[in-house]
Amino acid sequence: SLLLRGAAAIIEAYLIYWAVVYYVARKWFGFSREWSVPLASGISICGVAASIATGGAIRARPAVPILVSSLVVVFAVVEVLILPFFAQHFLLREPLVAGAWMGLAVKTDGAAVAGGGITESLILAKAAAEGIKYQPGWILATTTTVKIFIDIFIGVWAFILGYIWTNHIDKGPDKAKPREIWQRFPKFILGFALVFAVSLWLAIGSTPAIAKALPAAAGEANVFRVIFFVLTFFSIGVLSDFRKLWQQGFGKLAAVYFVSLFGFVIWVGLLISWIFFAGVKPPLAG
């Protein structure tokens, strides 16, 4: 049930998010398609990974998704410092709505999971003070489940954009072949799908002992994920002329992000979370 709700919430939210953010970037702020696509993906789908994936799918200059990614990280930190306290105050009676909201509103996996963990701690503490003791882990699990589906959706959306770009926007005299779409498809997305499938199999189809050990294993694996992301940013940075990119309007890029995130994305994410998770409560502790 939680998986189905998470999947439905993501499909509903991102069919709305991406188109609106792309429109804002293009029509209100005058950005080119090369900038608008990674920006819309970074704000609406999943921050860093989505920016890099869709930037690769449309063959944007390498520094475009990395600048978008830097904005994602900065704003994600701000969200983690603010949104959990709003959730504690306004969503105390709807803890799973709060968990889903963190997954839909906070960009990047690490920041979203951190936001879900902080939100769970705050809500469980306040609820316990009122005599309601929920089982721990359910709010954070909701955040994580939503984020996992978002990661898988990155691959789907990168493929769709690659197809549209190849056949309708950046097309040559001959119609592009499926091989060209595959060449533009960011291959690291396949890793998301593989890891999700293996993790789901271990959690559902393996022994209880293995399933219990999964959170610790995921924590260890996350260390390597962070290292490889740092190496990615470093490599792109070495090849980029950031002075020219700043001259192209980095402040305006941040303005698009601010307007879209705080004027639209956060609140639509809250609405979608409420529609799909309102009334669903974590089990009470023994």
Tab-separated table of C-alpha atoms in Angstrom:
chain	number	residue	atom	x	y	z
A	1	SER	CA	0.000	0.000	0.000
A	2	LEU	CA	2.810	2.406	0.919
A	3	LEU	CA	4.636	1.598	-2.332
A	4	LEU	CA	1.516	2.179	-4.442
A	5	ARG	CA	0.753	5.461	-2.707
A	6	GLY	CA	4.336	6.604	-3.176
A	7	ALA	CA	4.332	5.747	-6.877
A	8	ALA	CA	1.000	7.468	-7.474
A	9	ALA	CA	2.063	10.593	-5.604
A	10	ILE	CA	5.263	10.908	-7.630
A	11	ILE	CA	3.610	10.433	-11.018
A	12	GLU	CA	0.932	12.976	-10.101
A	13	ALA	CA	3.389	15.546	-8.771
A	14	TYR	CA	6.030	15.386	-11.475
A	15	LEU	CA	3.621	15.497	-14.387
A	16	ILE	CA	2.723	18.902	-12.946
A	17	TYR	CA	6.133	20.025	-11.659
A	18	TRP	CA	8.341	19.627	-14.707
A	19	ALA	CA	6.106	21.388	-17.220
A	20	VAL	CA	5.484	24.392	-14.957
A	21	VAL	CA	9.138	24.886	-13.982
A	22	TYR	CA	10.213	24.572	-17.633
A	23	TYR	CA	7.600	27.177	-18.603
A	24	VAL	CA	8.765	29.547	-15.855
A	25	ALA	CA	12.415	29.223	-16.897
A	26	ARG	CA	11.666	29.737	-20.603
A	27	LYS	CA	8.868	32.322	-20.595
A	28	TRP	CA	9.414	34.332	-17.410
A	29	PHE	CA	13.212	34.342	-17.276
A	30	GLY	CA	14.147	33.791	-20.919
A	31	PHE	CA	16.479	30.811	-20.513
A	32	SER	CA	17.392	28.639	-23.479
A	33	ARG	CA	16.272	25.024	-23.734
A	34	GLU	CA	19.800	23.919	-22.803
A	35	TRP	CA	19.419	25.625	-19.413
A	36	SER	CA	15.699	25.110	-18.892
A	37	VAL	CA	15.678	21.316	-19.231
A	38	PRO	CA	18.300	20.501	-16.528
A	39	LEU	CA	16.863	23.262	-14.334
A	40	ALA	CA	13.310	21.928	-14.585
A	41	SER	CA	14.533	18.384	-13.939
A	42	GLY	CA	16.688	19.432	-10.990
A	43	ILE	CA	13.874	21.331	-9.304
A	44	SER	CA	11.066	18.931	-10.107
A	45	ILE	CA	12.538	15.420	-10.118
A	46	CYS	CA	15.542	14.799	-7.941
A	47	GLY	CA	18.141	17.507	-7.891
A	48	VAL	CA	21.682	16.503	-8.712
A	49	ALA	CA	21.089	13.167	-10.436
A	50	ALA	CA	18.189	14.464	-12.525
A	51	SER	CA	20.150	17.530	-13.658
A	52	ILE	CA	23.096	15.424	-14.794
A	53	ALA	CA	20.903	12.765	-16.397
A	54	THR	CA	18.704	15.075	-18.422
A	55	GLY	CA	21.608	17.374	-19.249
A	56	GLY	CA	23.335	14.353	-20.775
A	57	ALA	CA	20.181	13.303	-22.593
A	58	ILE	CA	20.012	16.621	-24.466
A	59	ARG	CA	23.798	17.022	-24.757
A	60	ALA	CA	23.969	20.218	-22.728
A	61	ARG	CA	27.419	21.623	-21.936
A	62	PRO	CA	28.834	19.736	-18.926
A	63	ALA	CA	28.896	22.807	-16.684
A	64	VAL	CA	25.156	23.483	-17.105
A	65	PRO	CA	23.938	20.568	-14.937
A	66	ILE	CA	26.767	21.104	-12.444
A	67	LEU	CA	25.714	24.714	-11.831
A	68	VAL	CA	22.117	23.582	-11.439
A	69	SER	CA	23.343	20.896	-9.035
A	70	SER	CA	25.140	23.464	-6.916
A	71	LEU	CA	21.889	25.398	-6.582
A	72	VAL	CA	20.064	22.194	-5.661
A	73	VAL	CA	22.480	21.517	-2.800
A	74	VAL	CA	22.267	25.068	-1.416
A	75	PHE	CA	18.475	25.168	-1.471
A	76	ALA	CA	18.209	21.622	-0.105
A	77	VAL	CA	20.161	22.687	2.981
A	78	VAL	CA	17.759	25.597	3.479
A	79	GLU	CA	14.771	23.263	3.139
A	80	VAL	CA	16.173	20.789	5.681
A	81	LEU	CA	16.602	23.613	8.174
A	82	ILE	CA	13.042	24.907	7.729
A	83	LEU	CA	10.528	22.319	6.503
A	84	PRO	CA	10.777	19.739	9.351
A	85	PHE	CA	9.731	22.384	11.868
A	86	PHE	CA	6.749	23.371	9.717
A	87	ALA	CA	5.866	19.683	9.505
A	88	GLN	CA	6.073	19.271	13.282
A	89	HIS	CA	3.808	22.247	13.861
A	90	PHE	CA	1.178	21.715	11.156
A	91	LEU	CA	1.290	17.971	10.416
A	92	LEU	CA	1.526	16.433	13.876
A	93	ARG	CA	-1.750	14.545	13.285
A	94	GLU	CA	-0.672	13.414	9.802
A	95	PRO	CA	2.854	12.051	10.265
A	96	LEU	CA	3.013	10.108	6.983
A	97	VAL	CA	1.913	13.212	5.066
A	98	ALA	CA	4.915	14.914	6.634
A	99	GLY	CA	7.224	12.082	5.585
A	100	ALA	CA	5.969	12.087	1.993
A	101	TRP	CA	6.263	15.887	1.880
A	102	MET	CA	9.972	15.680	2.714
A	103	GLY	CA	10.451	13.211	-0.130
A	104	LEU	CA	8.594	15.342	-2.662
A	105	ALA	CA	9.820	18.784	-1.602
A	106	VAL	CA	13.469	18.337	-0.537
A	107	LYS	CA	15.834	17.720	-3.445
A	108	THR	CA	18.756	15.249	-3.434
A	109	ASP	CA	18.475	11.889	-1.711
A	110	GLY	CA	20.722	12.693	1.227
A	111	ALA	CA	18.968	15.940	2.094
A	112	ALA	CA	15.520	14.364	1.751
A	113	VAL	CA	16.403	11.435	4.015
A	114	ALA	CA	17.958	13.845	6.510
A	115	GLY	CA	14.775	15.928	6.397
A	116	GLY	CA	12.664	12.818	6.905
A	117	GLY	CA	14.787	11.762	9.880
A	118	ILE	CA	14.565	15.192	11.511
A	119	THR	CA	10.827	15.345	10.856
A	120	GLU	CA	10.310	11.915	12.406
A	121	SER	CA	12.287	12.840	15.522
A	122	LEU	CA	10.385	16.100	15.980
A	123	ILE	CA	6.928	14.598	15.410
A	124	LEU	CA	7.537	11.490	17.539
A	125	ALA	CA	8.813	13.640	20.410
A	126	LYS	CA	5.867	16.051	20.280
A	127	ALA	CA	3.337	13.229	19.869
A	128	ALA	CA	4.880	11.337	22.815
A	129	ALA	CA	4.503	14.445	24.962
A	130	GLU	CA	0.772	14.282	24.196
A	131	GLY	CA	0.604	10.583	25.046
A	132	ILE	CA	0.723	9.224	21.468
A	133	LYS	CA	3.607	6.829	20.880
A	134	TYR	CA	4.107	5.854	17.248
A	135	GLN	CA	6.464	3.108	16.163
A	136	PRO	CA	9.693	4.693	14.907
A	137	GLY	CA	10.795	4.348	11.310
A	138	TRP	CA	7.500	4.826	9.482
A	139	ILE	CA	7.844	8.525	8.694
A	140	LEU	CA	11.410	8.091	7.467
A	141	ALA	CA	10.380	4.985	5.487
A	142	THR	CA	7.720	7.051	3.709
A	143	THR	CA	10.284	9.691	2.771
A	144	THR	CA	12.725	7.044	1.553
A	145	THR	CA	10.083	5.154	-0.448
A	146	VAL	CA	9.017	8.314	-2.250
A	147	LYS	CA	12.644	9.154	-3.023
A	148	ILE	CA	13.350	5.663	-4.406
A	149	PHE	CA	10.515	5.976	-6.905
A	150	ILE	CA	11.800	9.421	-7.870
A	151	ASP	CA	15.244	7.948	-8.599
A	152	ILE	CA	13.711	5.343	-10.900
A	153	PHE	CA	11.640	8.021	-12.617
A	154	ILE	CA	14.837	9.898	-13.537
A	155	GLY	CA	15.723	7.151	-15.995
A	156	VAL	CA	12.273	7.158	-17.576
A	157	TRP	CA	12.272	10.918	-17.990
A	158	ALA	CA	15.830	11.033	-19.368
A	159	PHE	CA	14.827	8.493	-22.030
A	160	ILE	CA	11.693	10.490	-22.938
A	161	LEU	CA	13.701	13.717	-23.256
A	162	GLY	CA	16.355	11.940	-25.296
A	163	TYR	CA	13.678	10.725	-27.711
A	164	ILE	CA	12.023	14.155	-28.020
A	165	TRP	CA	15.367	15.920	-28.484
A	166	THR	CA	16.626	13.455	-31.068
A	167	ASN	CA	13.472	13.339	-33.179
A	168	HIS	CA	11.915	16.791	-32.836
A	169	ILE	CA	14.382	19.423	-31.585
A	170	ASP	CA	18.041	18.613	-32.291
A	171	LYS	CA	17.404	16.510	-35.373
A	172	GLY	CA	19.424	16.153	-38.531
A	173	PRO	CA	18.261	15.597	-42.097
A	174	ASP	CA	17.442	11.981	-41.296
A	175	LYS	CA	15.200	10.873	-38.466
A	176	ALA	CA	17.234	9.602	-35.560
A	177	LYS	CA	17.481	5.899	-34.890
A	178	PRO	CA	16.919	4.171	-31.535
A	179	ARG	CA	20.696	3.766	-31.283
A	180	GLU	CA	21.099	7.552	-31.054
A	181	ILE	CA	18.580	7.707	-28.218
A	182	TRP	CA	20.507	4.991	-26.385
A	183	GLN	CA	23.756	6.930	-26.851
A	184	ARG	CA	22.187	9.973	-25.232
A	185	PHE	CA	20.666	7.989	-22.400
A	186	PRO	CA	22.716	8.485	-19.165
A	187	LYS	CA	23.894	4.986	-18.319
A	188	PHE	CA	24.322	5.589	-14.589
A	189	ILE	CA	20.528	5.607	-14.309
A	190	LEU	CA	20.614	1.864	-14.939
A	191	GLY	CA	22.450	1.592	-11.636
A	192	PHE	CA	19.479	3.165	-9.850
A	193	ALA	CA	17.145	0.552	-11.316
A	194	LEU	CA	19.501	-2.346	-10.545
A	195	VAL	CA	20.138	-1.295	-6.944
A	196	PHE	CA	16.408	-0.759	-6.363
A	197	ALA	CA	15.566	-4.211	-7.757
A	198	VAL	CA	18.247	-5.939	-5.680
A	199	SER	CA	17.274	-4.045	-2.514
A	200	LEU	CA	13.595	-4.847	-3.017
A	201	TRP	CA	14.401	-8.526	-3.507
A	202	LEU	CA	16.585	-8.618	-0.388
A	203	ALA	CA	13.948	-6.834	1.691
A	204	ILE	CA	10.993	-8.932	0.522
A	205	GLY	CA	12.326	-12.242	-0.725
A	206	SER	CA	15.225	-12.932	1.613
A	207	THR	CA	15.558	-14.060	5.220
A	208	PRO	CA	14.581	-11.748	8.112
A	209	ALA	CA	18.228	-11.552	9.187
A	210	ILE	CA	19.308	-10.171	5.793
A	211	ALA	CA	16.397	-7.742	5.673
A	212	LYS	CA	17.325	-6.464	9.138
A	213	ALA	CA	20.921	-5.842	8.041
A	214	LEU	CA	19.923	-3.787	4.977
A	215	PRO	CA	19.769	-0.322	6.653
A	216	ALA	CA	23.338	-0.637	7.948
A	217	ALA	CA	24.545	-1.883	4.559
A	218	ALA	CA	22.815	1.005	2.807
A	219	GLY	CA	24.557	3.441	5.129
A	220	GLU	CA	27.950	1.968	4.272
A	221	ALA	CA	27.197	2.047	0.538
A	222	ASN	CA	26.136	5.694	0.755
A	223	VAL	CA	29.722	6.623	1.643
A	224	PHE	CA	30.877	5.444	-1.790
A	225	ARG	CA	27.967	7.230	-3.454
A	226	VAL	CA	29.066	10.538	-1.932
A	227	ILE	CA	32.692	9.964	-2.966
A	228	PHE	CA	31.767	9.299	-6.590
A	229	PHE	CA	29.485	12.332	-6.737
A	230	VAL	CA	32.348	14.515	-5.431
A	231	LEU	CA	34.644	13.077	-8.115
A	232	THR	CA	32.001	13.824	-10.750
A	233	PHE	CA	31.728	17.457	-9.677
A	234	PHE	CA	35.517	17.824	-9.554
A	235	SER	CA	35.957	16.392	-13.063
A	236	ILE	CA	33.311	18.668	-14.561
A	237	GLY	CA	34.724	21.653	-12.714
A	238	VAL	CA	38.209	21.099	-14.165
A	239	LEU	CA	36.768	21.246	-17.698
A	240	SER	CA	34.486	24.251	-17.150
A	241	ASP	CA	34.970	27.981	-17.573
A	242	PHE	CA	32.771	29.179	-14.721
A	243	ARG	CA	33.600	32.846	-15.287
A	244	LYS	CA	31.737	32.777	-18.600
A	245	LEU	CA	28.855	30.894	-17.023
A	246	TRP	CA	28.538	33.485	-14.262
A	247	GLN	CA	28.397	36.161	-16.965
A	248	GLN	CA	25.452	34.332	-18.517
A	249	GLY	CA	23.307	35.031	-15.471
A	250	PHE	CA	23.853	32.702	-12.533
A	251	GLY	CA	21.810	35.045	-10.320
A	252	LYS	CA	18.862	34.718	-12.672
A	253	LEU	CA	19.267	30.929	-12.481
A	254	ALA	CA	18.968	31.130	-8.693
A	255	ALA	CA	15.889	33.336	-9.083
A	256	VAL	CA	14.162	30.677	-11.198
A	257	TYR	CA	14.973	28.094	-8.553
A	258	PHE	CA	13.717	30.287	-5.702
A	259	VAL	CA	10.458	31.249	-7.430
A	260	SER	CA	9.716	27.688	-8.531
A	261	LEU	CA	10.668	25.955	-5.281
A	262	PHE	CA	9.145	28.256	-2.684
A	263	GLY	CA	6.327	29.604	-4.835
A	264	PHE	CA	5.082	26.337	-6.265
A	265	VAL	CA	6.941	23.046	-5.813
A	266	ILE	CA	6.878	22.878	-2.003
A	267	TRP	CA	3.166	23.596	-1.776
A	268	VAL	CA	2.114	21.279	-4.585
A	269	GLY	CA	4.224	18.589	-2.924
A	270	LEU	CA	2.348	19.194	0.318
A	271	LEU	CA	-1.015	18.997	-1.466
A	272	ILE	CA	-0.100	15.759	-3.259
A	273	SER	CA	1.217	14.256	-0.014
A	274	TRP	CA	-2.042	15.155	1.731
A	275	ILE	CA	-4.196	13.659	-1.039
A	276	PHE	CA	-2.396	10.301	-0.998
A	277	PHE	CA	-1.330	9.919	2.651
A	278	ALA	CA	-3.904	11.787	4.769
A	279	GLY	CA	-5.492	9.508	7.315
A	280	VAL	CA	-2.749	6.862	7.088
A	281	LYS	CA	-1.117	6.523	10.527
A	282	PRO	CA	1.995	4.678	11.689
A	283	PRO	CA	1.322	1.758	14.065
A	284	LEU	CA	1.341	2.624	17.753
A	285	ALA	CA	4.289	1.395	19.790
A	286	GLY	CA	3.576	-1.755	21.880
